[in-house]
Every structure is written in structure tokens, then in C-alpha cells.
Tab-separated table of C-alpha atoms and ligand atoms in Angstrom:
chain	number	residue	atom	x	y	z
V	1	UNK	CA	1.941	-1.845	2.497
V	2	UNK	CA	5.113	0.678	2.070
V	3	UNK	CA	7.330	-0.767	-0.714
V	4	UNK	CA	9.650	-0.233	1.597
V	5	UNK	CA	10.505	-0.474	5.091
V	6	UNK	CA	13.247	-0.017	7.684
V	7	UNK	CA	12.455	-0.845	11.070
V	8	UNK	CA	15.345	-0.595	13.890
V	9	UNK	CA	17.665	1.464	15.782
V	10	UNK	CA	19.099	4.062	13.333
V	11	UNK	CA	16.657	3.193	10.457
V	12	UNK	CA	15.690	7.081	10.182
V	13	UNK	CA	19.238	7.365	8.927
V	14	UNK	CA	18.939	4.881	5.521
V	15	UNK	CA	16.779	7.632	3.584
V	16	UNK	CA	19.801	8.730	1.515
V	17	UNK	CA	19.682	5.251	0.467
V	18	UNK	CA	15.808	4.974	0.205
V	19	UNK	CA	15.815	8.248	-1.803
V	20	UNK	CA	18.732	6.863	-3.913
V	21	UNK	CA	17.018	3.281	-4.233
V	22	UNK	CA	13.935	4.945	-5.419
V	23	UNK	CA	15.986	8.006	-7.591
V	24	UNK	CA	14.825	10.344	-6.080
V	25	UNK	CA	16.803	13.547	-5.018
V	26	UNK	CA	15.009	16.420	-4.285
V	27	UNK	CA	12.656	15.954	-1.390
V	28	UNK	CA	10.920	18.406	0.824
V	29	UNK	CA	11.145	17.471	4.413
V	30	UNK	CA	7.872	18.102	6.171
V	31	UNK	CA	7.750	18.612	10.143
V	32	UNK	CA	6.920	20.547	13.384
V	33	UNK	CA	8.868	23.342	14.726
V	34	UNK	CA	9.328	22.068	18.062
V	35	UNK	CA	11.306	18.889	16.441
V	36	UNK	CA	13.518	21.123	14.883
V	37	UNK	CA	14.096	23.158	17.969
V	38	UNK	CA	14.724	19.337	19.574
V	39	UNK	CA	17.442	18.859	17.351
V	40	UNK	CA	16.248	15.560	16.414
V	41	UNK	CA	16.176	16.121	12.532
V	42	UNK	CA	19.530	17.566	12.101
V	43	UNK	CA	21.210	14.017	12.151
V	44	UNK	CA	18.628	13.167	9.229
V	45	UNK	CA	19.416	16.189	7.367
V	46	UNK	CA	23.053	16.193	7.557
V	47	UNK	CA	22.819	12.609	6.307
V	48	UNK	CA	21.531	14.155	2.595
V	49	UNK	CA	25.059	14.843	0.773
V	50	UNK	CA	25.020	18.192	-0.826
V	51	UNK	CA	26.010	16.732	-3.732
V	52	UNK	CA	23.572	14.153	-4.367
V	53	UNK	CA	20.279	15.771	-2.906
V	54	UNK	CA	18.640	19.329	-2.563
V	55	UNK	CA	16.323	19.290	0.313
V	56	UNK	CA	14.218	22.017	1.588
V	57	UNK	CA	12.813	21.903	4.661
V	58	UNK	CA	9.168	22.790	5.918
V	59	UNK	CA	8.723	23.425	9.413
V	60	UNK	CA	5.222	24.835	10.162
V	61	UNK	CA	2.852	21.396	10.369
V	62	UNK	CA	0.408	22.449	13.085
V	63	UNK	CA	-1.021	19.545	15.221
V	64	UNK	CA	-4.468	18.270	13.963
V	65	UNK	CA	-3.620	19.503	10.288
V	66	UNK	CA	-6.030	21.418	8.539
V	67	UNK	CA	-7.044	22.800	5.427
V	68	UNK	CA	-5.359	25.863	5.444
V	69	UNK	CA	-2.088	24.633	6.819
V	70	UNK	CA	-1.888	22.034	3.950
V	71	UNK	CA	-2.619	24.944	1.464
V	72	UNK	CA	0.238	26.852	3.300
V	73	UNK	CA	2.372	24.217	2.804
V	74	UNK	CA	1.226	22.990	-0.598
V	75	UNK	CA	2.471	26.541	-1.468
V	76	UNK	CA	5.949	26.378	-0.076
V	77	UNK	CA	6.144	22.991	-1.787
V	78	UNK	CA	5.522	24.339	-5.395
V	79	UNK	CA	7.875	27.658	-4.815
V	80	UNK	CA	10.353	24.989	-5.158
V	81	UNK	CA	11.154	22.067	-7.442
V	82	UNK	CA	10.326	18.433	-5.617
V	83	UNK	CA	10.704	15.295	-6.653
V	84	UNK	CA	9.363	13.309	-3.205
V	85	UNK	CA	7.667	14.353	-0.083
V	86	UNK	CA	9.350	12.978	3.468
V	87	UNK	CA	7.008	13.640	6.467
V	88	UNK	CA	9.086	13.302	9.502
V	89	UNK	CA	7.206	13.600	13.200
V	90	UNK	CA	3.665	12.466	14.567
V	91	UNK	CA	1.051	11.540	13.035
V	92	UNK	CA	0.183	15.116	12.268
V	93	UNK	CA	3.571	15.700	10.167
V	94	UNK	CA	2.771	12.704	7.998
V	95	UNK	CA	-0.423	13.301	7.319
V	96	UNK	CA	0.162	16.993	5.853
V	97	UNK	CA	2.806	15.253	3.908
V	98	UNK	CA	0.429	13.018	2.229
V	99	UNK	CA	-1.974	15.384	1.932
V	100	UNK	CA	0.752	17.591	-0.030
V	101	UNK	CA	2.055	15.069	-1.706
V	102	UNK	CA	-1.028	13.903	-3.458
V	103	UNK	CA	-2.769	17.541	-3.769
V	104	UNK	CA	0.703	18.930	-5.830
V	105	UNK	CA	0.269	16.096	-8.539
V	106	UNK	CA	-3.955	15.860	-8.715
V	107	UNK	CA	-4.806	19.751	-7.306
V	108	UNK	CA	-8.198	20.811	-6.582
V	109	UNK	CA	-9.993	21.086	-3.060
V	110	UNK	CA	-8.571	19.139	0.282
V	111	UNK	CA	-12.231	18.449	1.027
V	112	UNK	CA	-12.931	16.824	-2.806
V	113	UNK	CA	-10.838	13.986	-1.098
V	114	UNK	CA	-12.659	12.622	1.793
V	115	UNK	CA	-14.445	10.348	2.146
V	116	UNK	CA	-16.642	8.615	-0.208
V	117	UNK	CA	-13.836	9.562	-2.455
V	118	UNK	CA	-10.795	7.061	-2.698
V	119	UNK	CA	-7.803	8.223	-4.033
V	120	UNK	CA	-5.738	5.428	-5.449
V	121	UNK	CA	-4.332	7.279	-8.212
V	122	UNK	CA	-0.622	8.552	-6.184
V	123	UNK	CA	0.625	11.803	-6.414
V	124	UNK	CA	4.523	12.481	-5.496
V	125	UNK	CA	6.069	9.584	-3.915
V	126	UNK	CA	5.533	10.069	0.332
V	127	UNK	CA	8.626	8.700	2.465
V	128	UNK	CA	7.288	8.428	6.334
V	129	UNK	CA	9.310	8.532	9.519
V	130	UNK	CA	7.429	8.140	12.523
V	131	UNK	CA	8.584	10.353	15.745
V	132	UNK	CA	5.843	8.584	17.872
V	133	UNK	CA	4.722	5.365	18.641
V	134	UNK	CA	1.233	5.229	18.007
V	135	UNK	CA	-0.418	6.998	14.346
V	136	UNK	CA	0.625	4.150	12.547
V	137	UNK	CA	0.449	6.542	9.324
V	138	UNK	CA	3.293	5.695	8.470
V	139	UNK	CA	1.948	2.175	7.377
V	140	UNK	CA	-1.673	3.314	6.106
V	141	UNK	CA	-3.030	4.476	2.988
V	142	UNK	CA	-4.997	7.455	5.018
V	143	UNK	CA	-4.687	11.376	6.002
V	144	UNK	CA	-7.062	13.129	8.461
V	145	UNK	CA	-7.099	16.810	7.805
V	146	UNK	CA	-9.528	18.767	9.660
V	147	UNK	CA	-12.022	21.609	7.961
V	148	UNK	CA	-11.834	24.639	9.828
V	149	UNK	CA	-14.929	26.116	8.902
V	150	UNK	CA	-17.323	23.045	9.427
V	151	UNK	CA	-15.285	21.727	12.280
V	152	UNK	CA	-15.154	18.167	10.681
V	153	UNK	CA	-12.255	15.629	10.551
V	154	UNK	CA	-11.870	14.699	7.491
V	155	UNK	CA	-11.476	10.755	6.450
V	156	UNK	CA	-9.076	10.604	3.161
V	157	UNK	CA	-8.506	6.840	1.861
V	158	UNK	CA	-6.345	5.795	-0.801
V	159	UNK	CA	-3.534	4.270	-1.891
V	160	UNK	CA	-2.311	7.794	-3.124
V	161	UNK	CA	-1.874	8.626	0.734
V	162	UNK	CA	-0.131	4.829	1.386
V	163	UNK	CA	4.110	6.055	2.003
V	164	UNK	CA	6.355	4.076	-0.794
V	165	UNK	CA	9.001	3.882	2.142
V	166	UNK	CA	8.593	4.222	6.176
V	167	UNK	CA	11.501	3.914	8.054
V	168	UNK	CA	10.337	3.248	11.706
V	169	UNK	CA	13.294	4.169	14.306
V	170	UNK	CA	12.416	3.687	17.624
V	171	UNK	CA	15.433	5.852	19.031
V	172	UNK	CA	13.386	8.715	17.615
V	173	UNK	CA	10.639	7.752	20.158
V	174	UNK	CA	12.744	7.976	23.216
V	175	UNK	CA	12.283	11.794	24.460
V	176	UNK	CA	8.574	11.516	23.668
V	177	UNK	CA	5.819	13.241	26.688
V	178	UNK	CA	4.816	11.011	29.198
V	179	UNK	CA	1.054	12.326	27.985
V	180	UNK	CA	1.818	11.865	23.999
V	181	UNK	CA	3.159	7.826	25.179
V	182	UNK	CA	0.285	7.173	26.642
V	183	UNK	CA	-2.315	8.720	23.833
V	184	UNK	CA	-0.317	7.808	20.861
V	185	UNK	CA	0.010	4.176	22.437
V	186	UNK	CA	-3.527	3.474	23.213
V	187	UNK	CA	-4.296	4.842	20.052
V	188	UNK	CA	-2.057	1.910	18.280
V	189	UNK	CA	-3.877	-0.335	20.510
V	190	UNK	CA	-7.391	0.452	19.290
V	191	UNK	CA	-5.974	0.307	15.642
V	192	UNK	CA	-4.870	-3.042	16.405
V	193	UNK	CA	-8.429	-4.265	18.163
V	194	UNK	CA	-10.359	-2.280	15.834
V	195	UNK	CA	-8.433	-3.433	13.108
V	196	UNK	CA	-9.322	-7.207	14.705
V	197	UNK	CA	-12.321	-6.877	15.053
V	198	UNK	CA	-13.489	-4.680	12.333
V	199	UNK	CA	-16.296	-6.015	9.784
V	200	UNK	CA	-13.872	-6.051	6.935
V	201	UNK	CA	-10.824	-7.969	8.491
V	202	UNK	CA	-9.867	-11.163	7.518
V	203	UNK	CA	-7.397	-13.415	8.333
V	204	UNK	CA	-3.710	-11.265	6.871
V	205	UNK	CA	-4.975	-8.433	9.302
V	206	UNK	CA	-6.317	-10.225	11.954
V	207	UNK	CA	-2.547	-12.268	12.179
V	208	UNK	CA	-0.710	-8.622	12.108
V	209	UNK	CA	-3.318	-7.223	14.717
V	210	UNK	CA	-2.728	-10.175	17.161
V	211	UNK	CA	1.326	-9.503	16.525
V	212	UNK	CA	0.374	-5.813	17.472
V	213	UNK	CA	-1.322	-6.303	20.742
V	214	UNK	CA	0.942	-9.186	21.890
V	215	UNK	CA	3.601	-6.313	21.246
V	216	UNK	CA	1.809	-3.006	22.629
V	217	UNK	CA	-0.160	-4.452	25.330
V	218	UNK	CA	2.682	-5.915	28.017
V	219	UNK	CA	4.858	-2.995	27.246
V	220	UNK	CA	3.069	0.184	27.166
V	221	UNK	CA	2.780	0.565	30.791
V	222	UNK	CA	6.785	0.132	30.683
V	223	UNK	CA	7.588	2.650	28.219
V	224	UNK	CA	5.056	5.089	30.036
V	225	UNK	CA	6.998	4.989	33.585
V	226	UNK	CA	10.999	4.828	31.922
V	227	UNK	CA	10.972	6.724	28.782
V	228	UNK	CA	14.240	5.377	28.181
V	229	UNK	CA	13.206	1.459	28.125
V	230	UNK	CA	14.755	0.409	25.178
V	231	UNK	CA	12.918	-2.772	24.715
V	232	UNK	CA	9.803	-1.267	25.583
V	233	UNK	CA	9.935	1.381	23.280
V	234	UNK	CA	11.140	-0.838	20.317
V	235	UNK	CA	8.142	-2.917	21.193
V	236	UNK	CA	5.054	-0.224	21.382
V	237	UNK	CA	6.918	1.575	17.876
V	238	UNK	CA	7.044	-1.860	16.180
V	239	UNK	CA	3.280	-2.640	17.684
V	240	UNK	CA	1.994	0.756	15.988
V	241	UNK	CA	3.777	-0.048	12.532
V	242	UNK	CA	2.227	-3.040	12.571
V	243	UNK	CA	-1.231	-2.256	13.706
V	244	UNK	CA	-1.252	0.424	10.873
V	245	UNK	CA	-0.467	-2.071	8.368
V	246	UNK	CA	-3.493	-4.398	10.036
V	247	UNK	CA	-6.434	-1.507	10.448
V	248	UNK	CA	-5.081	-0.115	6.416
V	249	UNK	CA	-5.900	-3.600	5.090
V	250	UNK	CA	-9.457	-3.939	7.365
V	251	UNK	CA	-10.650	-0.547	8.580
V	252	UNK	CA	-11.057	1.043	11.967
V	253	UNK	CA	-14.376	1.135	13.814
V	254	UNK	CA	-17.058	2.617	16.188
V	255	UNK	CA	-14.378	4.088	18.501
V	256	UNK	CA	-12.532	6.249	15.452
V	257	UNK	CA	-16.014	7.100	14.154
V	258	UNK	CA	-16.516	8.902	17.403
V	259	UNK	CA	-13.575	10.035	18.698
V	260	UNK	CA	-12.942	12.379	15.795
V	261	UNK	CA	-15.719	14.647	16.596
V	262	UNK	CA	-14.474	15.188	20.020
V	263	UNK	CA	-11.500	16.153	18.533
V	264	UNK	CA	-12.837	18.430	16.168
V	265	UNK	CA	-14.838	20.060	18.402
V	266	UNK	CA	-13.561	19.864	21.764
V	267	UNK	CA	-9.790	20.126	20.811
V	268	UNK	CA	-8.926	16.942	22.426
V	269	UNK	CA	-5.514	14.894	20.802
V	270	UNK	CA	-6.770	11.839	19.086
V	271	UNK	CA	-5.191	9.633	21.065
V	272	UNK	CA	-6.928	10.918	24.025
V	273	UNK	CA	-10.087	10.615	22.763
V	274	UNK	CA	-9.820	7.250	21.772
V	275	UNK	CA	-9.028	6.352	24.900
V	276	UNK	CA	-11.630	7.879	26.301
V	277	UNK	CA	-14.595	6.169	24.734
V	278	UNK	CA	-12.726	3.133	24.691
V	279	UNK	CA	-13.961	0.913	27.639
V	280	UNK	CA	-17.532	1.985	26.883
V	281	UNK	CA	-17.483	1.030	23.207
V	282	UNK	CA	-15.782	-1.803	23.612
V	283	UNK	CA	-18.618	-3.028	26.714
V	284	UNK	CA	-21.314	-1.831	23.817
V	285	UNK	CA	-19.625	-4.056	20.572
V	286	UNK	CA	-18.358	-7.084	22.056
V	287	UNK	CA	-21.385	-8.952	22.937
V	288	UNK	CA	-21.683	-9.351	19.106
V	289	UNK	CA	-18.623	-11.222	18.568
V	290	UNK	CA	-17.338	-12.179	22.014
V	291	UNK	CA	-15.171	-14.820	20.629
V	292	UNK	CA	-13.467	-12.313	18.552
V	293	UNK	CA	-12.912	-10.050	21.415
V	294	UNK	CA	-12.115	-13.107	24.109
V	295	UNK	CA	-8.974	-13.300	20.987
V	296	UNK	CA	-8.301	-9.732	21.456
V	297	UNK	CA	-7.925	-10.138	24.886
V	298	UNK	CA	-5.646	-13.490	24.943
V	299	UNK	CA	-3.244	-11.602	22.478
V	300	UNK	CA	-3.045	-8.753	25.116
V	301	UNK	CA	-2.035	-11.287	27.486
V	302	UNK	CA	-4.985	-10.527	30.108
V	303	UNK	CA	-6.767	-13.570	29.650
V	304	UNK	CA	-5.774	-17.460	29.373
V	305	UNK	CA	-6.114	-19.730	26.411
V	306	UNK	CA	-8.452	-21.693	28.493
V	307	UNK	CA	-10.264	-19.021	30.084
V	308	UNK	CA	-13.892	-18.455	28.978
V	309	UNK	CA	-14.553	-16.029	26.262
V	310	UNK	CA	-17.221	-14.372	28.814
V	311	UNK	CA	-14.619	-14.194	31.379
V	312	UNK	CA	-12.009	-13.286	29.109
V	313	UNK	CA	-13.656	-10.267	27.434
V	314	UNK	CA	-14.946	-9.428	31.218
V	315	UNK	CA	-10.682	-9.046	31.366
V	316	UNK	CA	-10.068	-6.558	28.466
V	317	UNK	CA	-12.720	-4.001	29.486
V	318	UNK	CA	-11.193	-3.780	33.470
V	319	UNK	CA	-7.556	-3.742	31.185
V	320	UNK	CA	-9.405	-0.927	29.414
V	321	UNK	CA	-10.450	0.959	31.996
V	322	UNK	CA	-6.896	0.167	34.003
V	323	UNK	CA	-4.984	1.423	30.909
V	324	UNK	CA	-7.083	4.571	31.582
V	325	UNK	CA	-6.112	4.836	35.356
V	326	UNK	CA	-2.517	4.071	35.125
V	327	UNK	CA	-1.592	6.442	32.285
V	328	UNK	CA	-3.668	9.167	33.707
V	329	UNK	CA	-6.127	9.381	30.769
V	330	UNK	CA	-8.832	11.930	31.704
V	331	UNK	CA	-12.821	11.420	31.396
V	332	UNK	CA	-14.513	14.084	28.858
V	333	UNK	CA	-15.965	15.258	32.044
V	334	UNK	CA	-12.200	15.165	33.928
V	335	UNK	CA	-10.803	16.847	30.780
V	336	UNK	CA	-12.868	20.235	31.510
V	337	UNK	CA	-14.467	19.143	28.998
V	338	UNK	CA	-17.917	22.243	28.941
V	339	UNK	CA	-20.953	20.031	30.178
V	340	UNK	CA	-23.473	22.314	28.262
V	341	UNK	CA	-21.554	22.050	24.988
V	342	UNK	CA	-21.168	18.561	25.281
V	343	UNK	CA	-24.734	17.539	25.710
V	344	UNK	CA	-25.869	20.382	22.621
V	345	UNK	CA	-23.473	18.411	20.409
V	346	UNK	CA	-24.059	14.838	21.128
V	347	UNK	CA	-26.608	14.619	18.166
V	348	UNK	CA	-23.984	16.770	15.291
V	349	UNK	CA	-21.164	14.108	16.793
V	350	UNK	CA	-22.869	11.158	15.996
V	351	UNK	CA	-24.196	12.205	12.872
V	352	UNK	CA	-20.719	13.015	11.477
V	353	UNK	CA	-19.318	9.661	13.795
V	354	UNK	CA	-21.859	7.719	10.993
V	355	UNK	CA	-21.278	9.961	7.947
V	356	UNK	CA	-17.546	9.531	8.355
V	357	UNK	CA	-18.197	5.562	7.745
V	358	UNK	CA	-16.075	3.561	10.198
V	359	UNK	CA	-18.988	2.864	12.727
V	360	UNK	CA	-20.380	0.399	9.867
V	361	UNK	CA	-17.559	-1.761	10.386
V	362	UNK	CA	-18.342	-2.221	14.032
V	363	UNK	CA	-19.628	-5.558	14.885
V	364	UNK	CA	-22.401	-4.608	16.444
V	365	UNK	CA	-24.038	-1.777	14.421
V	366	UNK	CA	-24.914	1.513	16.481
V	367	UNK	CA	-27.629	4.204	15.629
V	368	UNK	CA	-27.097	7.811	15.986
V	369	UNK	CA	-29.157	7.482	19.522
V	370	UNK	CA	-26.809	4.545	20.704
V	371	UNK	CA	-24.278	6.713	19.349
V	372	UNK	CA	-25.395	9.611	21.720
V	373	UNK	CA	-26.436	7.555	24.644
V	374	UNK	CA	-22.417	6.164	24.611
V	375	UNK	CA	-20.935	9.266	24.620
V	376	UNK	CA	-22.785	10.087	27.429
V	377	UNK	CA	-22.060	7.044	29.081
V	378	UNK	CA	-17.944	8.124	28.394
V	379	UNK	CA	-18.621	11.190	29.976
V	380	UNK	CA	-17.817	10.287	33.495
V	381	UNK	CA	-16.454	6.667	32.580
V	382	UNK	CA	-15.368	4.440	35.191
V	383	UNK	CA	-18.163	2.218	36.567
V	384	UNK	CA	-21.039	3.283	34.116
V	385	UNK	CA	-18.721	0.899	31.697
V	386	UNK	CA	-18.582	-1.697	33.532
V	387	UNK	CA	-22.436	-1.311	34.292
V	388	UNK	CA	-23.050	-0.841	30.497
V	389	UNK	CA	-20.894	-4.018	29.737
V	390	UNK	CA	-22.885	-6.058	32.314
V	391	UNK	CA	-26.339	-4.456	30.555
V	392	UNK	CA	-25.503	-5.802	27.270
V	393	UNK	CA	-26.111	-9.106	28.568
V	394	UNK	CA	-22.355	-10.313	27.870
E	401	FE2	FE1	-6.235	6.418	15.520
């Protein structure tokens, strides 16, 4: 976990004090141009006295980072003279500032750090404050940066890439996209189940992950039609802080190891392509632990404490497949998704879903055909899930 956190109305506004807590002074403030152009940094910066700090300010993160943007702004970092690296914005703007931050103190290759590699060692200290509600990288010790050439999302793990200090503000959520509520949210969501459920959780996750859904789950739906619902909002950004914190101390699972492929190749935001496969990955894993799911489901509040696990995780794939409906999530196939390309890369996805490691923290272990045969299945969703679920014998 961060050494530090600030969570709460105007908490984006204590990083003088975080920087001065941690003496530090001179960070560089990494971001998107469109936040800029939204104004919604210039209260941050004009909170850094003149006197006590020299910030510089990045503004070119592209979404889905990849190698050559963190080499751009690797560059732009070392033309100046930086004590700490503050990645302010999605989940796109903190993970180029990790990225940065540990490549400026270690060097060498962005691709040297993926996965097998772990990367505990830190590099400069990384302050995180979260525009969305939904990455959760502000609480995680992992970056995804994307190679351009091979078209592959890279993994990075490490407790180099964990932020000393988030400071999670839900009033910077509030002019978020209808679209980016709904991705980013039910992409905090499968942190949180994932994070649950995952092979390598344990009982300090598994409490956060149950906080995380009882705090997403009745409330996403809210913040999705009013924009402007305080409590909703302060919910779902609290829910994704804490499902960070629960999937960096477990893992994430089969739905991660897949979705990043589609949005490698396919161009799809990762939230969207979680949501996408999840129903039908969710109808594929839980007959191997329904209990665990039947949990998952009580915490989202769409099953009873005396309800039958069957019954129960019968609920969370219809809430799945709801939470698809209601906040407009397209199918691959809805999404315009090319048909032809699809079905030539099905067998390159799920070989880099399984290289990429999370699918062997699913409960129920998937080969590369399974692999295939459910992204084929999430093509058109809808009732093949349910159908699938019903298959699986749960
Ligand atoms: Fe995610």
C-alpha cells in the first residue's frame, strides 16, 4: 500500500503537504492534454508555492501508454532536474508516471520490465492522483505500457511502480464521460471480484474486495445516469482505491489476461474490454469455486445471505450481463469490432492472455483453446453466456 493516502473532497489539494512531508520539492507533473485544456489541474498547480517547489509540467501522456511515449517523456523528465514524479489523470497518466519514474533511476529497455521481471527495487518516489474512478493504479504496484511494434500489453509488477502517496479526490471525478464511468467502473469491479476470487488472495484482500463491491456495485448505475451524484461518485472512487489495494496484494485473473489483447489489437479502452468478456468468464470460472463467487455476489448486494450459492452466482452473471445493458457496453461484435480479424487472432490472443500470467490465478484453469472458444463466445454475448453458464454444469 501507498505510504500515504488522502481520500476525500479536496484531497488532490494536500500535495504541497505530501511533497513537504516527504521533502520533496521538485516534481514533474505528468498528465493528458485534454485535462489541462479542462482546467482541472490549475487549482493543483497553483497550490505549489513558488517559493517552496519548482514544478514542470508534462502534458503529452497518450491513452494506452506506450513505449515510445514513455521514452518521450522519460526525455523531458531528465532535461530537467526532479526530485519526485506526480501522475495526475486516468489510469493512463499514472502509469507513464511510474513507468518514468522507475526507468530515470534503473534505465535500460521499457520491455526488460515486464513480466517475469519484478521490479521491487523503486526508482524516484511516484505521487498518484486519480481523475477516474476505476484504474485503481493509484493503489497498485503495476504499469501497463503497450509495445508498439509487437502489439503486446505489457504486465510490469513491482513495488518500484507501487505510488509512496495517492491522494484520491472524488470531486476530480465529477465531469468524467458517461462512456469512461461506465468502463473505468466495471473495470474496478472486476479488480475487486478478480481480486476475490483470484488463486493468490487470502483473507486481507478478500476483506478489502468485499468493501469494494459493497461500495461499487449499488452505486455505479447512480453515478452513470447523474454525473453529479455526490455520494455516488465518492462511493465508486473510494470502491476503485480500494479494489486496487485488494487485486495489488492477490492478483487479477482470466478476464485481465484476455482483455488486454483486445486492447492491443483491436484498440478497445480497457475498461471496455473487461466488460466485455466479463459475463462469459465469469459463467466459465465460477463453477470451480461457487461459494467464493455466491460471496462475490452477496457483497454486490444481488443475492441474499440465505440464498443458495447456485442461485446466488445464477444472480451475478444476469447482474453481469445487466451492468452491460444499462451502461451501454457494446459486444466485440456491436463494437465494429472486424469479424475476419477477430477470428485470425483468437489463437495470438490467447497465447499472449497465458504468457502475460494472470489466467493462472483463475480458479478454474483455462487452455489456450478454452481461451479461444470464450472469446468467441463474448463475441455476440448476451444469451450464449447464460447458455455457457448453464453448460458448465453450475
Ligand atoms: Fe483493469
Amino acid at each position: 500500500m501507498p505510504r500515504l493516502m488522502r481520500i476525500g473532497a479536496g484531497a488532490s489539494l494536500e500535495l504541497a503537504n505530501i511533497l513537504t512531508q516527504l521533502g520533496l520539492s521538485r516534481p514533474l507533473i505528468v498528465t493528458d492534454s485534454h485535462l489541462v485544456e479542462l482546467g482541472k489541474l490549475k487549482k493543483v498547480m497553483d497550490s505549489l508555492d513558488s517559493s517552496k517547489f519548482s514544478p514542470r509540467l508534462y502534458s503529452d501522456v497518450v491513452l494506452d501508454p506506450t513505449i515510445a511515449s514513455i521514452e518521450k517523456c522519460l526525455a523531458f523528465l531528465r532535461q530537467g532536474n526532479h526530485d519526485c514524479v506526480v501522475g495526475f489523470g486516468g489510469g493512463s497518466s499514472m502509469d507513464t508516471a511510474k513507468a518514468v519514474a522507475v526507468l530515470a533511476v534503473h534505465g535500460g529497455a521499457m520491455s526488460s520490465y515486464k513480466v517475469p521481471h519484478v521490479q521491487d527495487v523503486p526508482g524516484l518516489p511516484i505521487i498518484a492522483i486519480p481523475t477516474t474512478a476505476g484504474t485503481g493504479s493509484e493503489t497498485t504496484r503495476f504499469t501497463i505500457i503497450s509495445d508498439e511494434v509487437t502489439l503486446e500489453k505489457m504486465l510490469c509488477v513491482g513495488l518500484g511502480f507501487l505510488p509512496t502517496a495517492s491522494l484520491v479526490d472524488y470531486e476530480q471525478s465529477f465531469t468524467m464521460p458517461k462512456l469512461l464511468t461506465a468502463a473505468t467502473g466495471l473495470d474496478a469491479l472486476c479488480h475487486a471480484l478478480e481480486g476475490y476470487v483470484s488463486k493468490r488472495s487470502h483473507p486481507f484482500s478478500q476483506n478489502i474486495a468485499v468493501q469494494s463491491m459493497r461500495a461499487i456495485a449499488p452505486n455505479l448505475r447512480r453515478a452513470y445516469a447523474d454525473p453529479s451524484d455526490v455520494y455516488a461518485r465518492e462511493s465508486v472512487m473510494l470502491g476503485a482505491s480500494l479494489a486496487g489495494i485488494a487485486f495489488s496484494n492477490s492478483s487479477v485473473a482470466l478476464i485481465h489476461g484476455m482483455a488486454r489483447p483486445i486492447g492491443a489489437f483491436f484498440h478497445v479502452a480497457h475498461g471496455l474490454s473487461i466488460a466485455m468478456l466479463m459475463p462469459t468468464v465469469i459463467a466459465f470460472s465460477a463453477p470451480a469455486d461457487i461459494r467464493l463467487y455466491a460471496n462475490a455476489a452477496r457483497a454486490m448486494g444481488v443475492a441474499g445471505e440465505d440464498e443458495s450459492n447456485e442461485s446466488a452466482v445464477n444472480n451475478l452473471v444476469n447482474e453481469y450481463i445487466a451492468f452491460n445493458k444499462d451502461l451501454e457496453v457494446p459486444t466485440p461484435k456491436a463494437y465494429g469490432i472486424d469479424p475476419a480479424r477477430w477470428e485470425s487472432l483468437l489463437g495470438t490472443m490467447a497465447e499472449q492472455a497465458l504468457a502475460s500470467g494472470s489466467p493462472a490465478n483463475n480458479p478454474r484453469a483455462a487452455t489456450a483453446e478454452e481461451i479461444v472458444q470464450l472469446y468467441k463466445q463474448a463475441w455476440a454475448g448476451g444469451e450464449d453466456t447464460q447458455q455457457l453458464y448453464n453448460k458448465a454444469g453450475a
